[in-house]
């Protein structure tokens, strides 16, 4: 059977492609199972430096496959609390917990849970024709997949309220202007830009990247004093590392650093 989440690992770079292009990569239970399988490998592969998530075909992900939720008048509703607990919530948490940069390459529509997935990445790069929408309310639900967490933090409560309550679609350009995503590029440059970023991280010190991710995440709930202390303790550890010694040595001897793969 065709996998609905294709995983490729090339050296220290992993790439997951959502693979239901004819349905704009809408999530199904099978796609979630395939994503779990792909993440099992990504989490245990040695020395990965980055992960790119992209959609096959013309979309990133059109959200939950609504045909899986359709029912006849006498059929019971799907328990979404149960499916979120099994599928979406662990997916978002596992992506957020990866100790290396995750890049979402948004190559078209990112709607509903598909938009939430994009925002789980550390860096979101979109093609100019990408579209983001959080139109959950339009079908009688509220944003999920961490969108109510990430939206106010990324773009502030005023714009989060607008996008979440109206489901208004924003373009790649608008998304970058409001701070929802990291960068927009021409559509035909998107895969190259994601690959360039992914390759860049293979040249960088893994422990520093992992520590930076952890500190940025912790800052969302820490006060300044706690964050300063976290920085002090983590920097203390990094300051004794071979990669830091290499970074300084490379700088003073005007050469490119060669870092290890240890986190
Ligand atoms: O249940 C839970 O887990 C709760 C969580 C829910 C969160 C969600 O994600 S709810 C879903 C949110 N997504 C949407 O509301 C988007 C629905 N899709 C659309 O509005 C349109 O497809 C687009 C605007 C994204 C694109 O339009 P267009 O005209 O470019 O393409 P299309 O023809 O509509 O779509 C192509 C095919 O993909 C089509 O199938 P067909 O007719 O060729 O066999 C379409 O039905 C299918 N498709 C697109 N999105 C979904 C989908 N099929 C099932 N579910 C989808 N979400």
PDB file of C-alpha atoms and ligand atoms in Angstrom:
ATOM      1  CA  UNK A   1       0.000   0.000   0.000  1.00  0.00           C
ATOM      2  CA  UNK A   2       1.266   3.508  -0.812  1.00  0.00           C
ATOM      3  CA  UNK A   3       2.467   5.361   2.230  1.00  0.00           C
ATOM      4  CA  UNK A   4       0.605   8.606   2.857  1.00  0.00           C
ATOM      5  CA  UNK A   5       3.670  10.118   4.537  1.00  0.00           C
ATOM      6  CA  UNK A   6       6.820   9.524   2.533  1.00  0.00           C
ATOM      7  CA  UNK A   7      10.060   9.665   4.505  1.00  0.00           C
ATOM      8  CA  UNK A   8      13.434  10.192   2.818  1.00  0.00           C
ATOM      9  CA  UNK A   9      16.665  10.488   4.721  1.00  0.00           C
ATOM     10  CA  UNK A  10      19.611  11.876   2.796  1.00  0.00           C
ATOM     11  CA  UNK A  11      22.709  12.038   4.973  1.00  0.00           C
ATOM     12  CA  UNK A  12      21.727  14.126   7.997  1.00  0.00           C
ATOM     13  CA  UNK A  13      18.556  15.599   6.445  1.00  0.00           C
ATOM     14  CA  UNK A  14      15.120  14.001   6.755  1.00  0.00           C
ATOM     15  CA  UNK A  15      12.191  14.925   4.561  1.00  0.00           C
ATOM     16  CA  UNK A  16       8.573  13.952   5.146  1.00  0.00           C
ATOM     17  CA  UNK A  17       6.113  14.542   2.301  1.00  0.00           C
ATOM     18  CA  UNK A  18       2.386  14.285   3.006  1.00  0.00           C
ATOM     19  CA  UNK A  19       1.322  12.100   0.150  1.00  0.00           C
ATOM     20  CA  UNK A  20      -2.373  12.350  -0.826  1.00  0.00           C
ATOM     21  CA  UNK A  21      -1.998  14.929  -3.571  1.00  0.00           C
ATOM     22  CA  UNK A  22      -5.387  14.212  -5.189  1.00  0.00           C
ATOM     23  CA  UNK A  23      -7.079  15.172  -1.876  1.00  0.00           C
ATOM     24  CA  UNK A  24      -4.723  18.076  -1.172  1.00  0.00           C
ATOM     25  CA  UNK A  25      -2.992  15.913   1.472  1.00  0.00           C
ATOM     26  CA  UNK A  26      -5.996  16.023   3.826  1.00  0.00           C
ATOM     27  CA  UNK A  27      -5.299  14.024   7.004  1.00  0.00           C
ATOM     28  CA  UNK A  28      -6.818  10.568   7.350  1.00  0.00           C
ATOM     29  CA  UNK A  29      -6.352   8.026  10.113  1.00  0.00           C
ATOM     30  CA  UNK A  30      -4.048   6.127   7.745  1.00  0.00           C
ATOM     31  CA  UNK A  31      -1.948   9.226   7.063  1.00  0.00           C
ATOM     32  CA  UNK A  32      -1.577   9.740  10.805  1.00  0.00           C
ATOM     33  CA  UNK A  33      -0.486   6.122  11.191  1.00  0.00           C
ATOM     34  CA  UNK A  34       2.078   6.634   8.415  1.00  0.00           C
ATOM     35  CA  UNK A  35       3.248   9.862  10.051  1.00  0.00           C
ATOM     36  CA  UNK A  36       3.720   8.027  13.359  1.00  0.00           C
ATOM     37  CA  UNK A  37       5.818   5.433  11.563  1.00  0.00           C
ATOM     38  CA  UNK A  38       7.909   8.118   9.826  1.00  0.00           C
ATOM     39  CA  UNK A  39       8.464   9.986  13.101  1.00  0.00           C
ATOM     40  CA  UNK A  40       9.542   6.769  14.841  1.00  0.00           C
ATOM     41  CA  UNK A  41      12.432   6.657  12.362  1.00  0.00           C
ATOM     42  CA  UNK A  42      13.147  10.385  12.481  1.00  0.00           C
ATOM     43  CA  UNK A  43      13.343  10.327  16.288  1.00  0.00           C
ATOM     44  CA  UNK A  44      15.810   7.445  16.365  1.00  0.00           C
ATOM     45  CA  UNK A  45      17.940   8.079  13.259  1.00  0.00           C
ATOM     46  CA  UNK A  46      21.452   8.978  14.405  1.00  0.00           C
ATOM     47  CA  UNK A  47      22.726  12.537  14.068  1.00  0.00           C
ATOM     48  CA  UNK A  48      19.928  14.043  12.018  1.00  0.00           C
ATOM     49  CA  UNK A  49      20.445  17.786  11.575  1.00  0.00           C
ATOM     50  CA  UNK A  50      17.075  18.882  10.193  1.00  0.00           C
ATOM     51  CA  UNK A  51      13.648  17.779   9.013  1.00  0.00           C
ATOM     52  CA  UNK A  52      11.685  19.259   6.120  1.00  0.00           C
ATOM     53  CA  UNK A  53       7.916  18.747   5.976  1.00  0.00           C
ATOM     54  CA  UNK A  54       6.221  19.385   2.652  1.00  0.00           C
ATOM     55  CA  UNK A  55       3.085  18.343   0.774  1.00  0.00           C
ATOM     56  CA  UNK A  56       3.094  16.333  -2.433  1.00  0.00           C
ATOM     57  CA  UNK A  57       1.415  18.043  -5.388  1.00  0.00           C
ATOM     58  CA  UNK A  58      -0.209  21.494  -5.268  1.00  0.00           C
ATOM     59  CA  UNK A  59      -1.089  21.723  -1.554  1.00  0.00           C
ATOM     60  CA  UNK A  60       0.631  21.491   1.799  1.00  0.00           C
ATOM     61  CA  UNK A  61      -2.347  20.024   3.690  1.00  0.00           C
ATOM     62  CA  UNK A  62      -6.095  20.799   3.508  1.00  0.00           C
ATOM     63  CA  UNK A  63      -6.634  19.726   7.122  1.00  0.00           C
ATOM     64  CA  UNK A  64      -8.683  16.841   8.407  1.00  0.00           C
ATOM     65  CA  UNK A  65     -10.330  14.752   5.674  1.00  0.00           C
ATOM     66  CA  UNK A  66     -13.947  15.723   6.257  1.00  0.00           C
ATOM     67  CA  UNK A  67     -15.273  12.674   4.431  1.00  0.00           C
ATOM     68  CA  UNK A  68     -13.946  10.639   7.386  1.00  0.00           C
ATOM     69  CA  UNK A  69     -16.261  12.691   9.618  1.00  0.00           C
ATOM     70  CA  UNK A  70     -19.392  12.586   7.436  1.00  0.00           C
ATOM     71  CA  UNK A  71     -22.190  10.392   8.779  1.00  0.00           C
ATOM     72  CA  UNK A  72     -25.758   9.452   8.132  1.00  0.00           C
ATOM     73  CA  UNK A  73     -28.604  10.819  10.306  1.00  0.00           C
ATOM     74  CA  UNK A  74     -28.639   7.736  12.543  1.00  0.00           C
ATOM     75  CA  UNK A  75     -24.890   7.247  12.791  1.00  0.00           C
ATOM     76  CA  UNK A  76     -23.018   8.464  15.871  1.00  0.00           C
ATOM     77  CA  UNK A  77     -20.526  11.314  15.541  1.00  0.00           C
ATOM     78  CA  UNK A  78     -16.841  10.505  15.555  1.00  0.00           C
ATOM     79  CA  UNK A  79     -15.320  11.239  18.963  1.00  0.00           C
ATOM     80  CA  UNK A  80     -12.920  14.015  17.957  1.00  0.00           C
ATOM     81  CA  UNK A  81     -11.496  14.173  21.468  1.00  0.00           C
ATOM     82  CA  UNK A  82     -10.390  10.611  20.966  1.00  0.00           C
ATOM     83  CA  UNK A  83      -8.952  11.156  17.476  1.00  0.00           C
ATOM     84  CA  UNK A  84      -7.109  14.323  18.525  1.00  0.00           C
ATOM     85  CA  UNK A  85      -5.630  12.454  21.481  1.00  0.00           C
ATOM     86  CA  UNK A  86      -4.486   9.628  19.244  1.00  0.00           C
ATOM     87  CA  UNK A  87      -3.448  11.528  16.102  1.00  0.00           C
ATOM     88  CA  UNK A  88      -3.053  15.277  16.018  1.00  0.00           C
ATOM     89  CA  UNK A  89      -1.889  16.116  19.523  1.00  0.00           C
ATOM     90  CA  UNK A  90       0.968  13.571  19.579  1.00  0.00           C
ATOM     91  CA  UNK A  91       1.946  14.625  16.043  1.00  0.00           C
ATOM     92  CA  UNK A  92       2.325  18.269  17.066  1.00  0.00           C
ATOM     93  CA  UNK A  93       4.087  17.398  20.321  1.00  0.00           C
ATOM     94  CA  UNK A  94       6.508  15.009  18.647  1.00  0.00           C
ATOM     95  CA  UNK A  95       7.428  17.576  15.991  1.00  0.00           C
ATOM     96  CA  UNK A  96       7.897  20.295  18.608  1.00  0.00           C
ATOM     97  CA  UNK A  97      10.101  17.987  20.690  1.00  0.00           C
ATOM     98  CA  UNK A  98      12.573  17.129  17.923  1.00  0.00           C
ATOM     99  CA  UNK A  99      16.015  18.348  19.006  1.00  0.00           C
ATOM    100  CA  UNK A 100      16.916  19.777  15.572  1.00  0.00           C
ATOM    101  CA  UNK A 101      15.304  22.407  13.342  1.00  0.00           C
ATOM    102  CA  UNK A 102      12.081  21.484  11.572  1.00  0.00           C
ATOM    103  CA  UNK A 103      11.258  23.393   8.399  1.00  0.00           C
ATOM    104  CA  UNK A 104       7.734  23.428   6.963  1.00  0.00           C
ATOM    105  CA  UNK A 105       7.796  24.134   3.237  1.00  0.00           C
ATOM    106  CA  UNK A 106       4.263  25.311   2.500  1.00  0.00           C
ATOM    107  CA  UNK A 107       3.700  24.722  -1.168  1.00  0.00           C
ATOM    108  CA  UNK A 108       0.018  25.654  -1.476  1.00  0.00           C
ATOM    109  CA  UNK A 109      -3.021  25.480   0.765  1.00  0.00           C
ATOM    110  CA  UNK A 110      -2.467  24.964   4.496  1.00  0.00           C
ATOM    111  CA  UNK A 111      -5.989  24.802   5.945  1.00  0.00           C
ATOM    112  CA  UNK A 112      -7.390  23.850   9.326  1.00  0.00           C
ATOM    113  CA  UNK A 113      -5.255  21.182  10.937  1.00  0.00           C
ATOM    114  CA  UNK A 114      -2.886  21.521   7.965  1.00  0.00           C
ATOM    115  CA  UNK A 115      -2.171  25.126   8.968  1.00  0.00           C
ATOM    116  CA  UNK A 116      -1.705  23.988  12.582  1.00  0.00           C
ATOM    117  CA  UNK A 117       0.838  21.430  11.378  1.00  0.00           C
ATOM    118  CA  UNK A 118       2.809  24.112   9.508  1.00  0.00           C
ATOM    119  CA  UNK A 119       2.965  26.262  12.661  1.00  0.00           C
ATOM    120  CA  UNK A 120       4.456  23.351  14.622  1.00  0.00           C
ATOM    121  CA  UNK A 121       7.688  23.789  12.628  1.00  0.00           C
ATOM    122  CA  UNK A 122      10.533  26.009  13.828  1.00  0.00           C
ATOM    123  CA  UNK A 123      10.797  27.701  10.451  1.00  0.00           C
ATOM    124  CA  UNK A 124       7.890  28.059   8.035  1.00  0.00           C
ATOM    125  CA  UNK A 125       8.797  28.945   4.458  1.00  0.00           C
ATOM    126  CA  UNK A 126       5.973  29.402   1.984  1.00  0.00           C
ATOM    127  CA  UNK A 127       5.671  29.753  -1.726  1.00  0.00           C
ATOM    128  CA  UNK A 128       4.161  33.049  -2.852  1.00  0.00           C
ATOM    129  CA  UNK A 129       0.895  31.340  -3.827  1.00  0.00           C
ATOM    130  CA  UNK A 130       0.529  29.541  -0.473  1.00  0.00           C
ATOM    131  CA  UNK A 131      -2.657  30.169   1.475  1.00  0.00           C
ATOM    132  CA  UNK A 132      -3.205  29.794   5.199  1.00  0.00           C
ATOM    133  CA  UNK A 133      -6.637  29.484   6.779  1.00  0.00           C
ATOM    134  CA  UNK A 134      -7.880  28.532  10.207  1.00  0.00           C
ATOM    135  CA  UNK A 135     -11.532  28.114   9.239  1.00  0.00           C
ATOM    136  CA  UNK A 136     -12.425  25.551  11.894  1.00  0.00           C
ATOM    137  CA  UNK A 137     -15.343  27.643  13.193  1.00  0.00           C
ATOM    138  CA  UNK A 138     -16.941  27.569   9.740  1.00  0.00           C
ATOM    139  CA  UNK A 139     -17.649  23.868  10.227  1.00  0.00           C
ATOM    140  CA  UNK A 140     -18.726  24.129  13.847  1.00  0.00           C
ATOM    141  CA  UNK A 141     -15.385  23.446  15.532  1.00  0.00           C
ATOM    142  CA  UNK A 142     -12.645  25.517  17.121  1.00  0.00           C
ATOM    143  CA  UNK A 143      -8.988  25.640  16.041  1.00  0.00           C
ATOM    144  CA  UNK A 144      -6.961  22.629  17.159  1.00  0.00           C
ATOM    145  CA  UNK A 145      -3.576  21.093  16.492  1.00  0.00           C
ATOM    146  CA  UNK A 146      -2.078  23.777  18.770  1.00  0.00           C
ATOM    147  CA  UNK A 147      -3.382  26.695  16.684  1.00  0.00           C
ATOM    148  CA  UNK A 148      -4.984  28.417  19.698  1.00  0.00           C
ATOM    149  CA  UNK A 149      -1.547  28.201  21.338  1.00  0.00           C
ATOM    150  CA  UNK A 150       0.611  29.285  18.433  1.00  0.00           C
ATOM    151  CA  UNK A 151      -1.585  31.945  16.795  1.00  0.00           C
ATOM    152  CA  UNK A 152      -1.704  34.488  19.671  1.00  0.00           C
ATOM    153  CA  UNK A 153       1.975  33.935  20.392  1.00  0.00           C
ATOM    154  CA  UNK A 154       3.011  34.435  16.771  1.00  0.00           C
ATOM    155  CA  UNK A 155       0.760  37.284  15.633  1.00  0.00           C
ATOM    156  CA  UNK A 156      -0.806  38.656  18.837  1.00  0.00           C
ATOM    157  CA  UNK A 157      -4.360  38.313  20.138  1.00  0.00           C
ATOM    158  CA  UNK A 158      -5.923  40.876  17.779  1.00  0.00           C
ATOM    159  CA  UNK A 159      -4.863  39.187  14.569  1.00  0.00           C
ATOM    160  CA  UNK A 160      -5.204  35.706  16.096  1.00  0.00           C
ATOM    161  CA  UNK A 161      -8.825  36.555  16.888  1.00  0.00           C
ATOM    162  CA  UNK A 162      -9.430  37.740  13.331  1.00  0.00           C
ATOM    163  CA  UNK A 163      -7.937  34.666  11.675  1.00  0.00           C
ATOM    164  CA  UNK A 164      -9.397  32.130  14.119  1.00  0.00           C
ATOM    165  CA  UNK A 165     -12.900  33.600  14.305  1.00  0.00           C
ATOM    166  CA  UNK A 166     -13.388  34.522  10.632  1.00  0.00           C
ATOM    167  CA  UNK A 167     -11.300  31.781   9.012  1.00  0.00           C
ATOM    168  CA  UNK A 168     -10.060  34.485   6.620  1.00  0.00           C
ATOM    169  CA  UNK A 169      -7.433  33.193   4.207  1.00  0.00           C
ATOM    170  CA  UNK A 170      -4.037  34.882   4.199  1.00  0.00           C
ATOM    171  CA  UNK A 171      -1.471  34.673   1.429  1.00  0.00           C
ATOM    172  CA  UNK A 172       2.173  33.760   1.919  1.00  0.00           C
ATOM    173  CA  UNK A 173       3.106  37.464   1.639  1.00  0.00           C
ATOM    174  CA  UNK A 174       0.493  38.478   4.221  1.00  0.00           C
ATOM    175  CA  UNK A 175       1.516  35.636   6.505  1.00  0.00           C
ATOM    176  CA  UNK A 176       5.138  36.725   6.561  1.00  0.00           C
ATOM    177  CA  UNK A 177       4.172  40.393   7.007  1.00  0.00           C
ATOM    178  CA  UNK A 178       2.114  39.583  10.131  1.00  0.00           C
ATOM    179  CA  UNK A 179       4.789  37.281  11.596  1.00  0.00           C
ATOM    180  CA  UNK A 180       2.778  34.096  11.138  1.00  0.00           C
ATOM    181  CA  UNK A 181       5.539  32.462   9.088  1.00  0.00           C
ATOM    182  CA  UNK A 182       9.249  32.955   8.605  1.00  0.00           C
ATOM    183  CA  UNK A 183       9.792  33.641   4.915  1.00  0.00           C
ATOM    184  CA  UNK A 184       8.068  33.705   1.541  1.00  0.00           C
ATOM    185  CA  UNK A 185       9.795  32.846  -1.718  1.00  0.00           C
ATOM    186  CA  UNK A 186       8.751  32.375  -5.331  1.00  0.00           C
ATOM    187  CA  UNK A 187       6.851  29.116  -5.766  1.00  0.00           C
ATOM    188  CA  UNK A 188       9.528  27.582  -7.947  1.00  0.00           C
ATOM    189  CA  UNK A 189      12.219  28.447  -5.382  1.00  0.00           C
ATOM    190  CA  UNK A 190      10.457  26.835  -2.399  1.00  0.00           C
ATOM    191  CA  UNK A 191      11.986  23.356  -2.419  1.00  0.00           C
ATOM    192  CA  UNK A 192      15.452  24.802  -3.027  1.00  0.00           C
ATOM    193  CA  UNK A 193      15.043  27.254  -0.148  1.00  0.00           C
ATOM    194  CA  UNK A 194      13.877  24.511   2.222  1.00  0.00           C
ATOM    195  CA  UNK A 195      16.761  22.291   1.094  1.00  0.00           C
ATOM    196  CA  UNK A 196      19.219  25.177   1.514  1.00  0.00           C
ATOM    197  CA  UNK A 197      18.074  25.789   5.092  1.00  0.00           C
ATOM    198  CA  UNK A 198      18.092  22.062   5.878  1.00  0.00           C
ATOM    199  CA  UNK A 199      21.644  21.755   4.502  1.00  0.00           C
ATOM    200  CA  UNK A 200      22.781  24.839   6.440  1.00  0.00           C
ATOM    201  CA  UNK A 201      21.881  23.117   9.715  1.00  0.00           C
ATOM    202  CA  UNK A 202      24.169  20.180   8.845  1.00  0.00           C
ATOM    203  CA  UNK A 203      27.067  22.648   9.143  1.00  0.00           C
ATOM    204  CA  UNK A 204      25.996  23.952  12.551  1.00  0.00           C
ATOM    205  CA  UNK A 205      26.668  22.746  16.131  1.00  0.00           C
ATOM    206  CA  UNK A 206      23.799  20.379  17.093  1.00  0.00           C
ATOM    207  CA  UNK A 207      23.891  20.992  20.851  1.00  0.00           C
ATOM    208  CA  UNK A 208      23.633  24.754  20.333  1.00  0.00           C
ATOM    209  CA  UNK A 209      20.648  24.314  18.015  1.00  0.00           C
ATOM    210  CA  UNK A 210      18.913  21.912  20.398  1.00  0.00           C
ATOM    211  CA  UNK A 211      19.523  24.238  23.345  1.00  0.00           C
ATOM    212  CA  UNK A 212      18.233  27.229  21.406  1.00  0.00           C
ATOM    213  CA  UNK A 213      15.039  25.378  20.496  1.00  0.00           C
ATOM    214  CA  UNK A 214      14.480  24.367  24.113  1.00  0.00           C
ATOM    215  CA  UNK A 215      15.113  27.893  25.402  1.00  0.00           C
ATOM    216  CA  UNK A 216      12.796  29.518  22.869  1.00  0.00           C
ATOM    217  CA  UNK A 217      10.065  27.057  23.826  1.00  0.00           C
ATOM    218  CA  UNK A 218      10.615  27.589  27.551  1.00  0.00           C
ATOM    219  CA  UNK A 219      10.445  31.380  27.098  1.00  0.00           C
ATOM    220  CA  UNK A 220       6.730  31.054  26.323  1.00  0.00           C
ATOM    221  CA  UNK A 221       5.991  30.175  29.935  1.00  0.00           C
ATOM    222  CA  UNK A 222       9.034  31.498  31.862  1.00  0.00           C
ATOM    223  CA  UNK A 223       9.390  34.909  33.413  1.00  0.00           C
ATOM    224  CA  UNK A 224      12.560  36.892  32.665  1.00  0.00           C
ATOM    225  CA  UNK A 225      14.406  35.686  35.772  1.00  0.00           C
ATOM    226  CA  UNK A 226      13.711  32.041  34.995  1.00  0.00           C
ATOM    227  CA  UNK A 227      14.716  32.516  31.370  1.00  0.00           C
ATOM    228  CA  UNK A 228      17.965  34.274  32.313  1.00  0.00           C
ATOM    229  CA  UNK A 229      18.803  31.413  34.654  1.00  0.00           C
ATOM    230  CA  UNK A 230      17.996  28.844  31.975  1.00  0.00           C
ATOM    231  CA  UNK A 231      20.297  30.725  29.574  1.00  0.00           C
ATOM    232  CA  UNK A 232      23.067  30.889  32.190  1.00  0.00           C
ATOM    233  CA  UNK A 233      22.982  27.177  32.974  1.00  0.00           C
ATOM    234  CA  UNK A 234      22.668  26.059  29.359  1.00  0.00           C
ATOM    235  CA  UNK A 235      25.366  28.444  28.174  1.00  0.00           C
ATOM    236  CA  UNK A 236      27.609  27.162  30.951  1.00  0.00           C
ATOM    237  CA  UNK A 237      27.244  23.632  29.562  1.00  0.00           C
ATOM    238  CA  UNK A 238      27.728  24.763  25.955  1.00  0.00           C
ATOM    239  CA  UNK A 239      30.763  26.798  26.993  1.00  0.00           C
ATOM    240  CA  UNK A 240      32.566  23.572  27.974  1.00  0.00           C
ATOM    241  CA  UNK A 241      31.701  21.822  24.690  1.00  0.00           C
ATOM    242  CA  UNK A 242      34.074  20.790  21.924  1.00  0.00           C
ATOM    243  CA  UNK A 243      31.866  22.591  19.403  1.00  0.00           C
ATOM    244  CA  UNK A 244      32.272  25.907  21.220  1.00  0.00           C
ATOM    245  CA  UNK A 245      36.061  25.415  21.349  1.00  0.00           C
ATOM    246  CA  UNK A 246      35.951  24.681  17.622  1.00  0.00           C
ATOM    247  CA  UNK A 247      33.757  27.729  16.896  1.00  0.00           C
ATOM    248  CA  UNK A 248      36.163  30.057  18.710  1.00  0.00           C
ATOM    249  CA  UNK A 249      39.250  28.423  17.225  1.00  0.00           C
ATOM    250  CA  UNK A 250      37.824  28.679  13.709  1.00  0.00           C
ATOM    251  CA  UNK A 251      36.977  32.346  14.258  1.00  0.00           C
ATOM    252  CA  UNK A 252      40.430  33.370  15.483  1.00  0.00           C
ATOM    253  CA  UNK A 253      42.209  31.373  12.792  1.00  0.00           C
ATOM    254  CA  UNK A 254      39.836  32.726  10.109  1.00  0.00           C
ATOM    255  CA  UNK A 255      38.686  29.351   8.843  1.00  0.00           C
ATOM    256  CA  UNK A 256      35.306  27.657   8.579  1.00  0.00           C
ATOM    257  CA  UNK A 257      34.410  25.665  11.713  1.00  0.00           C
ATOM    258  CA  UNK A 258      33.926  21.910  11.543  1.00  0.00           C
ATOM    259  CA  UNK A 259      31.429  20.911  14.205  1.00  0.00           C
ATOM    260  CA  UNK A 260      30.643  17.443  15.519  1.00  0.00           C
ATOM    261  CA  UNK A 261      27.309  15.656  15.422  1.00  0.00           C
ATOM    262  CA  UNK A 262      26.848  15.295  19.191  1.00  0.00           C
ATOM    263  CA  UNK A 263      23.813  16.927  20.793  1.00  0.00           C
TER     264      UNK A 263
HETATM  265  O1  LIG B   1     -12.104  15.999  12.950  1.00  0.00           O
HETATM  266  C1  LIG B   1     -11.131  16.495  13.427  1.00  0.00           C
HETATM  267  O2  LIG B   1     -10.045  15.889  13.529  1.00  0.00           O
HETATM  268  C2  LIG B   1     -11.202  17.886  13.914  1.00  0.00           C
HETATM  269  C3  LIG B   1     -10.286  18.746  13.245  1.00  0.00           C
HETATM  270  C4  LIG B   1     -10.628  19.445  12.179  1.00  0.00           C
HETATM  271  C5  LIG B   1      -9.716  20.400  11.621  1.00  0.00           C
HETATM  272  C6  LIG B   1      -9.765  20.501  10.162  1.00  0.00           C
HETATM  273  O3  LIG B   1      -8.729  20.439   9.578  1.00  0.00           O
HETATM  274  S1  LIG B   1     -11.257  20.678   9.405  1.00  0.00           S
HETATM  275  C7  LIG B   1     -10.857  20.812   7.671  1.00  0.00           C
HETATM  276  C8  LIG B   1     -10.280  22.129   7.375  1.00  0.00           C
HETATM  277  N1  LIG B   1     -10.055  22.248   5.963  1.00  0.00           N
HETATM  278  C9  LIG B   1     -10.910  22.819   5.163  1.00  0.00           C
HETATM  279  O4  LIG B   1     -11.982  23.286   5.540  1.00  0.00           O
HETATM  280  C10 LIG B   1     -10.498  22.887   3.713  1.00  0.00           C
HETATM  281  C11 LIG B   1     -11.464  22.107   2.845  1.00  0.00           C
HETATM  282  N2  LIG B   1     -11.068  22.224   1.454  1.00  0.00           N
HETATM  283  C12 LIG B   1     -11.372  23.287   0.715  1.00  0.00           C
HETATM  284  O5  LIG B   1     -12.032  24.234   1.148  1.00  0.00           O
HETATM  285  C13 LIG B   1     -10.874  23.306  -0.690  1.00  0.00           C
HETATM  286  O6  LIG B   1     -10.552  21.989  -1.081  1.00  0.00           O
HETATM  287  C14 LIG B   1      -9.626  24.199  -0.855  1.00  0.00           C
HETATM  288  C15 LIG B   1     -10.033  25.682  -0.726  1.00  0.00           C
HETATM  289  C16 LIG B   1      -8.546  23.868   0.177  1.00  0.00           C
HETATM  290  C17 LIG B   1      -9.012  23.983  -2.260  1.00  0.00           C
HETATM  291  O7  LIG B   1     -10.001  24.168  -3.246  1.00  0.00           O
HETATM  292  P1  LIG B   1      -9.705  23.704  -4.752  1.00  0.00           P
HETATM  293  O8  LIG B   1     -10.896  24.139  -5.567  1.00  0.00           O
HETATM  294  O9  LIG B   1      -8.368  24.187  -5.165  1.00  0.00           O
HETATM  295  O10 LIG B   1      -9.602  22.106  -4.705  1.00  0.00           O
HETATM  296  P2  LIG B   1     -10.814  21.082  -4.459  1.00  0.00           P
HETATM  297  O11 LIG B   1     -11.328  20.630  -5.768  1.00  0.00           O
HETATM  298  O12 LIG B   1     -11.781  21.621  -3.478  1.00  0.00           O
HETATM  299  O13 LIG B   1     -10.020  19.872  -3.736  1.00  0.00           O
HETATM  300  C18 LIG B   1      -9.357  18.862  -4.465  1.00  0.00           C
HETATM  301  C19 LIG B   1      -9.775  17.547  -3.879  1.00  0.00           C
HETATM  302  O14 LIG B   1      -9.366  17.497  -2.515  1.00  0.00           O
HETATM  303  C20 LIG B   1     -11.285  17.365  -3.865  1.00  0.00           C
HETATM  304  O15 LIG B   1     -11.549  16.002  -4.022  1.00  0.00           O
HETATM  305  P3  LIG B   1     -12.255  15.459  -5.367  1.00  0.00           P
HETATM  306  O16 LIG B   1     -13.570  16.166  -5.467  1.00  0.00           O
HETATM  307  O17 LIG B   1     -11.319  15.837  -6.488  1.00  0.00           O
HETATM  308  O18 LIG B   1     -12.380  13.973  -5.176  1.00  0.00           O
HETATM  309  C21 LIG B   1     -11.661  17.782  -2.471  1.00  0.00           C
HETATM  310  O19 LIG B   1     -12.874  17.220  -2.024  1.00  0.00           O
HETATM  311  C22 LIG B   1     -10.482  17.205  -1.694  1.00  0.00           C
HETATM  312  N3  LIG B   1     -10.325  17.883  -0.399  1.00  0.00           N
HETATM  313  C23 LIG B   1      -9.809  19.079  -0.142  1.00  0.00           C
HETATM  314  N4  LIG B   1      -9.853  19.328   1.171  1.00  0.00           N
HETATM  315  C24 LIG B   1     -10.412  18.258   1.749  1.00  0.00           C
HETATM  316  C25 LIG B   1     -10.718  17.327   0.760  1.00  0.00           C
HETATM  317  N5  LIG B   1     -11.297  16.168   1.026  1.00  0.00           N
HETATM  318  C26 LIG B   1     -11.592  15.901   2.326  1.00  0.00           C
HETATM  319  N6  LIG B   1     -11.327  16.758   3.325  1.00  0.00           N
HETATM  320  C27 LIG B   1     -10.737  17.926   3.094  1.00  0.00           C
HETATM  321  N7  LIG B   1     -10.439  18.769   4.133  1.00  0.00           N
END
